[in-house]
Short mmCIF file of C-alpha atoms in Angstrom, two decimals:
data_model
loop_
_atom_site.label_atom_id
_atom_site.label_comp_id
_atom_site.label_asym_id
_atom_site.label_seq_id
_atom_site.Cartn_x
_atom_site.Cartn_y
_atom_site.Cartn_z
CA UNK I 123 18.41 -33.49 3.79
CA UNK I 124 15.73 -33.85 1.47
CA UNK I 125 17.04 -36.64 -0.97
CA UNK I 126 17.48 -38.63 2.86
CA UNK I 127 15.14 -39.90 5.12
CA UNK I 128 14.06 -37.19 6.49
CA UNK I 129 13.95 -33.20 5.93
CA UNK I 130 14.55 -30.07 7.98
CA UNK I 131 12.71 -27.80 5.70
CA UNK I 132 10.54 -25.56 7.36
CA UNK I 133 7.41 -23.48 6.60
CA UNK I 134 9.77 -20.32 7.32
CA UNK I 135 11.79 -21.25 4.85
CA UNK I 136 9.00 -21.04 2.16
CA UNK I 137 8.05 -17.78 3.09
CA UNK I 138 11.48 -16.76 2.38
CA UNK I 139 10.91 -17.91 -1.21
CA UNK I 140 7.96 -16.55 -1.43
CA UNK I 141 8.66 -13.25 -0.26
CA UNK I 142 12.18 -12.71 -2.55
CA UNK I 143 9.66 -13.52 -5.50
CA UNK I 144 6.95 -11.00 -4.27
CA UNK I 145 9.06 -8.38 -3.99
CA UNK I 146 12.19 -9.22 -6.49
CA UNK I 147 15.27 -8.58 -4.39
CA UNK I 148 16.31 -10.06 -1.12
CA UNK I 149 16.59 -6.53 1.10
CA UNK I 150 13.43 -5.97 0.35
CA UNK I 151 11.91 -9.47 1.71
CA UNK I 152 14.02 -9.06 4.17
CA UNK I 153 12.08 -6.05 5.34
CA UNK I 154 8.74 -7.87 4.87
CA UNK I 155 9.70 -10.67 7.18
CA UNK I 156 10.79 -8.86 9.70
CA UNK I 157 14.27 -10.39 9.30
CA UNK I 158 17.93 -8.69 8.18
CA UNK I 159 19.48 -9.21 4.41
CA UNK I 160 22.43 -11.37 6.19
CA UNK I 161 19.45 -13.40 7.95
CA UNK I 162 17.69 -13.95 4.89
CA UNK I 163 20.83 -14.65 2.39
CA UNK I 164 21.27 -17.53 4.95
CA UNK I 165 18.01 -18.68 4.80
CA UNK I 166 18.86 -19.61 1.16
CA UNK I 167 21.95 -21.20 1.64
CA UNK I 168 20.12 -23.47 4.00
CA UNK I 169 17.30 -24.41 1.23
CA UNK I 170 19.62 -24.94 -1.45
CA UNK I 171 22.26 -27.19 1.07
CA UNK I 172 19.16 -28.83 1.90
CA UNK I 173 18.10 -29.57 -1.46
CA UNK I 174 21.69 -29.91 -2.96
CA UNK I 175 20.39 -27.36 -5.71
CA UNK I 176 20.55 -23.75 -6.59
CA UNK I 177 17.24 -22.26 -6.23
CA UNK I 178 17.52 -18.87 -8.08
CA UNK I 179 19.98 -17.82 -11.07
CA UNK I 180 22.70 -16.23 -10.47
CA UNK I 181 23.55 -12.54 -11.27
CA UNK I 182 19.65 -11.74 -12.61
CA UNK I 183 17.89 -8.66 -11.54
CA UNK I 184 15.11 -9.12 -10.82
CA UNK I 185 15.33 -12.44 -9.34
CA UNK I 186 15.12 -15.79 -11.10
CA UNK I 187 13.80 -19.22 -10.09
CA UNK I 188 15.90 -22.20 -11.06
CA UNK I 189 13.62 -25.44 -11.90
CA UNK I 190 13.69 -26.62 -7.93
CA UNK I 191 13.43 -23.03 -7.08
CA UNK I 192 9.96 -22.65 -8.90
CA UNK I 193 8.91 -26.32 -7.36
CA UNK I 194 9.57 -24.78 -3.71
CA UNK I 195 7.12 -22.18 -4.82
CA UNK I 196 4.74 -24.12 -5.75
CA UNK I 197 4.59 -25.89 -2.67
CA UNK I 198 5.23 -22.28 -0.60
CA UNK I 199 2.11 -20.91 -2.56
CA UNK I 200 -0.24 -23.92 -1.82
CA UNK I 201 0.73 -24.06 2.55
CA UNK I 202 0.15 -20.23 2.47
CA UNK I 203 -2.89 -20.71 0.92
CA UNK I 204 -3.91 -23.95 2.84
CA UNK I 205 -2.88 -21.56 6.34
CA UNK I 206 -4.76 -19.00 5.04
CA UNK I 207 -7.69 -21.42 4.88
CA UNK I 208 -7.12 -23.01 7.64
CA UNK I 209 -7.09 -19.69 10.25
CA UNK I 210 -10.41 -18.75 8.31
CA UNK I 211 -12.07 -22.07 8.93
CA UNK I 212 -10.94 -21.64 12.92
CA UNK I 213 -12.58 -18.37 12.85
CA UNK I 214 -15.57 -19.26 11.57
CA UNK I 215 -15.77 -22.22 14.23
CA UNK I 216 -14.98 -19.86 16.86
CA UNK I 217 -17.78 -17.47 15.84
CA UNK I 218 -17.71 -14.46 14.30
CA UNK I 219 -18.02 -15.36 10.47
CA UNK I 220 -20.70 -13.05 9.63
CA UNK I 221 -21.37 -8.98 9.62
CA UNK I 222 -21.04 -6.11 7.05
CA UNK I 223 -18.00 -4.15 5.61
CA UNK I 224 -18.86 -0.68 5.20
CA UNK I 225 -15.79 0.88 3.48
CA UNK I 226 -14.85 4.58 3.55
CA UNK I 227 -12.77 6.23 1.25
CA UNK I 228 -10.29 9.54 1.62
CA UNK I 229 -8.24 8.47 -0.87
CA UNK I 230 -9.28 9.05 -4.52
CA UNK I 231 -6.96 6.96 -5.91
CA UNK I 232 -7.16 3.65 -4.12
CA UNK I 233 -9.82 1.97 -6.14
CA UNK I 234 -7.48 0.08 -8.47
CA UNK I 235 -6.12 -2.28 -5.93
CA UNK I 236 -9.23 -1.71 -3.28
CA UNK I 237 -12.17 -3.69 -5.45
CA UNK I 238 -9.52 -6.36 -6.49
CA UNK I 239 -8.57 -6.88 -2.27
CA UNK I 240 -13.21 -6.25 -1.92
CA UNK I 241 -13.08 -9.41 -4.97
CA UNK I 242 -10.37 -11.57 -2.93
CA UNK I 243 -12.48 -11.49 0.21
CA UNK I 244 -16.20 -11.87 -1.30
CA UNK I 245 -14.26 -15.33 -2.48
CA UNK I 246 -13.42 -16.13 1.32
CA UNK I 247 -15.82 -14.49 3.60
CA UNK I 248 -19.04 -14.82 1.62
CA UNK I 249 -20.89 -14.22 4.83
CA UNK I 250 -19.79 -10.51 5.01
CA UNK I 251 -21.48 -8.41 3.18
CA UNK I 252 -19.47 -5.61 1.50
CA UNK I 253 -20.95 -2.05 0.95
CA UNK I 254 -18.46 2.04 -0.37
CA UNK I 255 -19.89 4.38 1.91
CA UNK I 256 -19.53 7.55 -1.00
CA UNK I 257 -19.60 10.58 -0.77
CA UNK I 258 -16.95 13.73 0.72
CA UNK I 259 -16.53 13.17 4.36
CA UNK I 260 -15.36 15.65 6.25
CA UNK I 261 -14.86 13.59 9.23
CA UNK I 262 -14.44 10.05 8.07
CA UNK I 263 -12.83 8.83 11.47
CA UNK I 264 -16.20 9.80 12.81
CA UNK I 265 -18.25 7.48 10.45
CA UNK I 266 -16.72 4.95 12.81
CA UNK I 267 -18.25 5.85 15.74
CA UNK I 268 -21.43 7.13 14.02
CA UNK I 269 -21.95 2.87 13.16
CA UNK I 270 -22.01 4.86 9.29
CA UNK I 271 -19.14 2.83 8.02
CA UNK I 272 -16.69 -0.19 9.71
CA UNK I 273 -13.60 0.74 8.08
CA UNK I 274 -12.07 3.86 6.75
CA UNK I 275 -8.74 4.00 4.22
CA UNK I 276 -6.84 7.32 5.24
CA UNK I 277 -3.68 8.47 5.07
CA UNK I 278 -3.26 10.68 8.32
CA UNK I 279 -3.54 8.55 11.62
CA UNK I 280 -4.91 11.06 13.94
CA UNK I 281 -5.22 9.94 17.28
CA UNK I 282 -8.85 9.17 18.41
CA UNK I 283 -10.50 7.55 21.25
CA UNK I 284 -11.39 3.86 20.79
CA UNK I 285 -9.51 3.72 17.02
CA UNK I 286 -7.44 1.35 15.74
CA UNK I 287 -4.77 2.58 12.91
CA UNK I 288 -3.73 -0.59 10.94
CA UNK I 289 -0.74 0.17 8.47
CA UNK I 290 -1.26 -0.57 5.03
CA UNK I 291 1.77 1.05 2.81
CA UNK I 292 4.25 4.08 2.72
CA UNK I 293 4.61 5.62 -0.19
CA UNK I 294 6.46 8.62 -1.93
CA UNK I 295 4.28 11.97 -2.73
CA UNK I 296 5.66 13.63 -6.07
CA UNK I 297 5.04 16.31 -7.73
CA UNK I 298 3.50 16.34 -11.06
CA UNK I 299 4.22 19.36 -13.95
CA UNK I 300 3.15 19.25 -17.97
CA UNK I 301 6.77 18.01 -20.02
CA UNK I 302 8.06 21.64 -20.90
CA UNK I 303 7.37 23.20 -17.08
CA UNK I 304 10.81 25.27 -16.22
CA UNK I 305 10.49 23.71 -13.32
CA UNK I 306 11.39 20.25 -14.64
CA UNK I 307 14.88 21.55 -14.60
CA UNK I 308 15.09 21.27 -11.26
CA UNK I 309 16.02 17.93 -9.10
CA UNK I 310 13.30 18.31 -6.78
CA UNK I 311 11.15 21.40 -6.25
CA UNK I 312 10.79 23.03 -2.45
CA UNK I 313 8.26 24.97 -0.80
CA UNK I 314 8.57 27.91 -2.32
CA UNK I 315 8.17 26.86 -5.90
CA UNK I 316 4.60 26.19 -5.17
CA UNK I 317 4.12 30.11 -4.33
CA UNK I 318 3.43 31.14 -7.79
CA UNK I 319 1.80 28.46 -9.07
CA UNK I 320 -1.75 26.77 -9.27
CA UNK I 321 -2.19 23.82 -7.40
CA UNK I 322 -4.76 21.38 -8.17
CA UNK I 323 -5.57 18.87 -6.06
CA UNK I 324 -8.74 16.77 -4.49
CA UNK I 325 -11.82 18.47 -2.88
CA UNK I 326 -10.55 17.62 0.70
CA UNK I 327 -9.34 19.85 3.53
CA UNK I 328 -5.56 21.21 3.60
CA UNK I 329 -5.02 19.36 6.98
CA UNK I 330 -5.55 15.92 4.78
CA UNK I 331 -3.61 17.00 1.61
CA UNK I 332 -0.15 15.72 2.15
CA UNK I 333 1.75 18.37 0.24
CA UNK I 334 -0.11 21.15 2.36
CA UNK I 335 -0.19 19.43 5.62
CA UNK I 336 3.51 18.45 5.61
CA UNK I 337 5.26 21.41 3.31
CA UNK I 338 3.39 23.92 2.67
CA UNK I 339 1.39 24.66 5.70
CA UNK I 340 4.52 24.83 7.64
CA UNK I 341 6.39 26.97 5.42
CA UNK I 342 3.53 29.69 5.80
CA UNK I 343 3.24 29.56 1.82
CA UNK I 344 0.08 29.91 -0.47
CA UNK I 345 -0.46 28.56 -3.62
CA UNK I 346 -0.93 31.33 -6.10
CA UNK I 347 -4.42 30.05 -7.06
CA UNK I 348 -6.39 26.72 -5.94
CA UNK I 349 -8.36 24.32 -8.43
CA UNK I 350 -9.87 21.55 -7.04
CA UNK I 351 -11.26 18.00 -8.91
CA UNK I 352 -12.42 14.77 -7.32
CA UNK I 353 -10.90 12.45 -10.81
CA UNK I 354 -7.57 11.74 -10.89
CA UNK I 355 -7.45 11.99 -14.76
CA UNK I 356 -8.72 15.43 -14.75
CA UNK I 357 -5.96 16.36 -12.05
CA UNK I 358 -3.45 15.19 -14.52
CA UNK I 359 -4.94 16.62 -17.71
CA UNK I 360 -4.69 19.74 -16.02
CA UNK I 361 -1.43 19.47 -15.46
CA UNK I 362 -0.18 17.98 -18.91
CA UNK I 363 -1.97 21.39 -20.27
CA UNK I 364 -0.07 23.56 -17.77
CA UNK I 365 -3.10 24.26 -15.87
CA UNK I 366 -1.82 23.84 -13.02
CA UNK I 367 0.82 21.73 -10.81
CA UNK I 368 -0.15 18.64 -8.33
CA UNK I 369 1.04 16.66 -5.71
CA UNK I 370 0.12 12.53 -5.94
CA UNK I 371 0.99 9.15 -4.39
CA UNK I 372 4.44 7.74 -6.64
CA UNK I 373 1.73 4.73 -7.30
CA UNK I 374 -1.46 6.25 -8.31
CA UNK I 375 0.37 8.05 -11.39
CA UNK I 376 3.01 5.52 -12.20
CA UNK I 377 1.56 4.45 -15.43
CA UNK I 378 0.97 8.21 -17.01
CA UNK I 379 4.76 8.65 -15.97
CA UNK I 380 5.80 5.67 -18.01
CA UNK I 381 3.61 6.56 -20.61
CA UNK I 382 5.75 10.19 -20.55
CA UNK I 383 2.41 12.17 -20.29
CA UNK I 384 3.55 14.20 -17.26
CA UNK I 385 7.01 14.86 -15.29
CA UNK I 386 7.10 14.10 -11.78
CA UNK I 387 10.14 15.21 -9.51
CA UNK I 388 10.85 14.42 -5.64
CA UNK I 389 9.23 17.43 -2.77
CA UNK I 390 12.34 18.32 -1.06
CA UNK I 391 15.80 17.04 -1.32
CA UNK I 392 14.56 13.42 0.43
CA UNK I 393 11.22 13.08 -0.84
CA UNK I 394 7.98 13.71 0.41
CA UNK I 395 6.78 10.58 2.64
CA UNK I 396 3.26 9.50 3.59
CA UNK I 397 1.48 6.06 4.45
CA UNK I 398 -2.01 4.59 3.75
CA UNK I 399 -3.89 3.15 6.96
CA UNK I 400 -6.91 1.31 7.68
CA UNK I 401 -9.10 2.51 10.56
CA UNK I 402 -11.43 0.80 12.14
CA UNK I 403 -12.89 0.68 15.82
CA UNK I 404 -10.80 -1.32 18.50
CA UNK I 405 -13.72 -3.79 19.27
CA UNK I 406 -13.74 -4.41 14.68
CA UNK I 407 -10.03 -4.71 15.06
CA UNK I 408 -10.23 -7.90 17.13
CA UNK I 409 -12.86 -9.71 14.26
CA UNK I 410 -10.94 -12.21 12.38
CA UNK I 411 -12.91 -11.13 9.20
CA UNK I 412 -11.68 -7.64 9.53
CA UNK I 413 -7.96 -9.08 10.32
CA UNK I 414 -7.65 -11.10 7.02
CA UNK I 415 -9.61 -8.26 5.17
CA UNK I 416 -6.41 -6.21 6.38
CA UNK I 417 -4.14 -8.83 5.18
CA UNK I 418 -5.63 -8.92 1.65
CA UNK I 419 -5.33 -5.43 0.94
CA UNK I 420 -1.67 -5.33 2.17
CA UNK I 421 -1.01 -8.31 -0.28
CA UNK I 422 -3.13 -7.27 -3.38
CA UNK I 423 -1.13 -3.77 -2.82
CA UNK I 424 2.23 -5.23 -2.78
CA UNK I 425 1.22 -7.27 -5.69
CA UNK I 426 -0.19 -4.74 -8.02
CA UNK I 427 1.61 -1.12 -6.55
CA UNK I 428 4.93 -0.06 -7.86
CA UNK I 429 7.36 1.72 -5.16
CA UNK I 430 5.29 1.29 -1.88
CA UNK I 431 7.30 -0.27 1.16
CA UNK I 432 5.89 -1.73 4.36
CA UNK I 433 5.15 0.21 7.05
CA UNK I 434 5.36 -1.00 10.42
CA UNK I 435 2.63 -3.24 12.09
CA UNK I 436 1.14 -1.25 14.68
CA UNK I 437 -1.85 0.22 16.13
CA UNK I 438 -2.71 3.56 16.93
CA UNK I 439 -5.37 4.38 19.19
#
């Protein structure tokens, strides 16, 4: 025990900690770690037997750090960071510290967590030299293997010689209507609502829309009219005007829902589902650079994004 002579807590059990304050409820740090609720639950039990103190309050939603709680934080916060160092510093011994990140873009709406995760790694890879490749792409796999850009952000993983898919986030795409739509009186709107309405949406291809590719694609149905916009804010003044109706990542419009401006309601009776991946080449994949990169978008994400879950860890070549 810890007030003893010696102590069985482990770095695994920090991560626990630090994961049920991350995400604010125990199934869902469960899921990050890889580990069941049960598995987890017990995890605490150990700490706390361990330390002969509670670590979180009782019966709080979200969850609460007692006074030894927030200590084991602390100290969970500053071995993370200290590993985090620690597998950087081996990298850069082992070779390999240097290069450029050229960063592609499909999604419109990633910029709010992307330059804070571009920030994060100026801090530790100095060395790298960061770089948005802009512009519409119509193939942005193929800026890959064109050496015009080292890492793409897209949200279809389509398979592709010598690419490496690395899961960011899933997310949930909603629809978006202005407050008096009559279609706000439904739960959740199908394909065939979309039929006789005008859908507005980025200047990208149907096959990487989500809402076409997935819904309405396969339910042979056509928008009544197409308007296309490459700002978000435009796509949803549009919409709170009654200009037309959209489809968006849950995340990207959270705060203009909270704020009441628009109405957004589920596609289909369970949702429509997508995920955000980072592509790169296989050879990029195996830099550590690009690895931790990787790692600090997933955590600035998860720190900053309502209603995203983790997707698996896999690649997809």
């Amino acid at each position: 025990m810890i007030s003893g002579t010696s102590s069985t807590l482990e770095f695994r059990h920090l991560r626990t900690i630090s994961a049920i304050v991350d995400t604010h409820s125990l199934s869902k740090a469960a899921e990050r770690l890889h580990l069941s609720q049960p598995a987890v639950s017990h995890q605490v039990r150990v700490m706390e037997e361990l330390c002969g103190l509670p670590l979180f309050e009782r019966k709080t939603m979200p969850v609460k750090l007692t006074p030894a709680g927030q200590r084991l934080l602390e100290l969970a916060r500053s071995m993370e960071q200290q590993m985090a160092d620690a597998e950087r510093d081996l990298a850069r011994i082992a070779g390999g510290s240097t290069g450029q990140l050229r960063i592609a873009v499909e999604c419109h709406s990633c910029f709010d967590w992307l330059m804070p995760s571009m920030d994060a790694f100026r801090e530790r890879w100095p060395e790298v030299e960061q770089d948005l490749v802009s512009g519409f792409h119509a193939d942005p796999i193929g800026l890959l293997h064109e050496d015009r850009a080292d890492l793409v952000i897209v949200s279809h993983a389509i398979k592709r010689p010598h690419t490496a898919y690395h899961p960011l986030f899933r997310y949930e795409v909603s629809a978006l209507l202005a407050k008096e739509h009559p279609l706000t009186r439904k739960p959740y709107l199908t394909a065939r609502d979309f039929a006789t309405e005008t859908l507005v949406t980025y200047p990208i291809p149907d096959d990487r829309i989500d809402v076409m590719r997935e819904v309405l694609i396969p339910a042979r149905i056509d928008p009544a009219k197409r308007r296309a916009t490459e700002l978000t804010v435009a796509i949803l003044q549009l919409v709170a005007s009654r200009r037309g109706i959209a489809a968006m990542p849950r995340w990207a419009i959270q705060p203009f829902l909270d704020r009441e401006y628009v109405v957004a309601r589920p596609i289909g009776k369970n949702g429509l589902q997508s995920a955000l991946y980072a592509a790169t080449t296989e050879t990029l994949a195996k830099v550590a650079w690009m690895s931790d990169f990787q790692q600090i978008m997933r955590r600035v994400s998860f720190a900053s994004l309502q209603g995203i879950k983790r997707s698996k860890r896999r690649h997809q070549t």
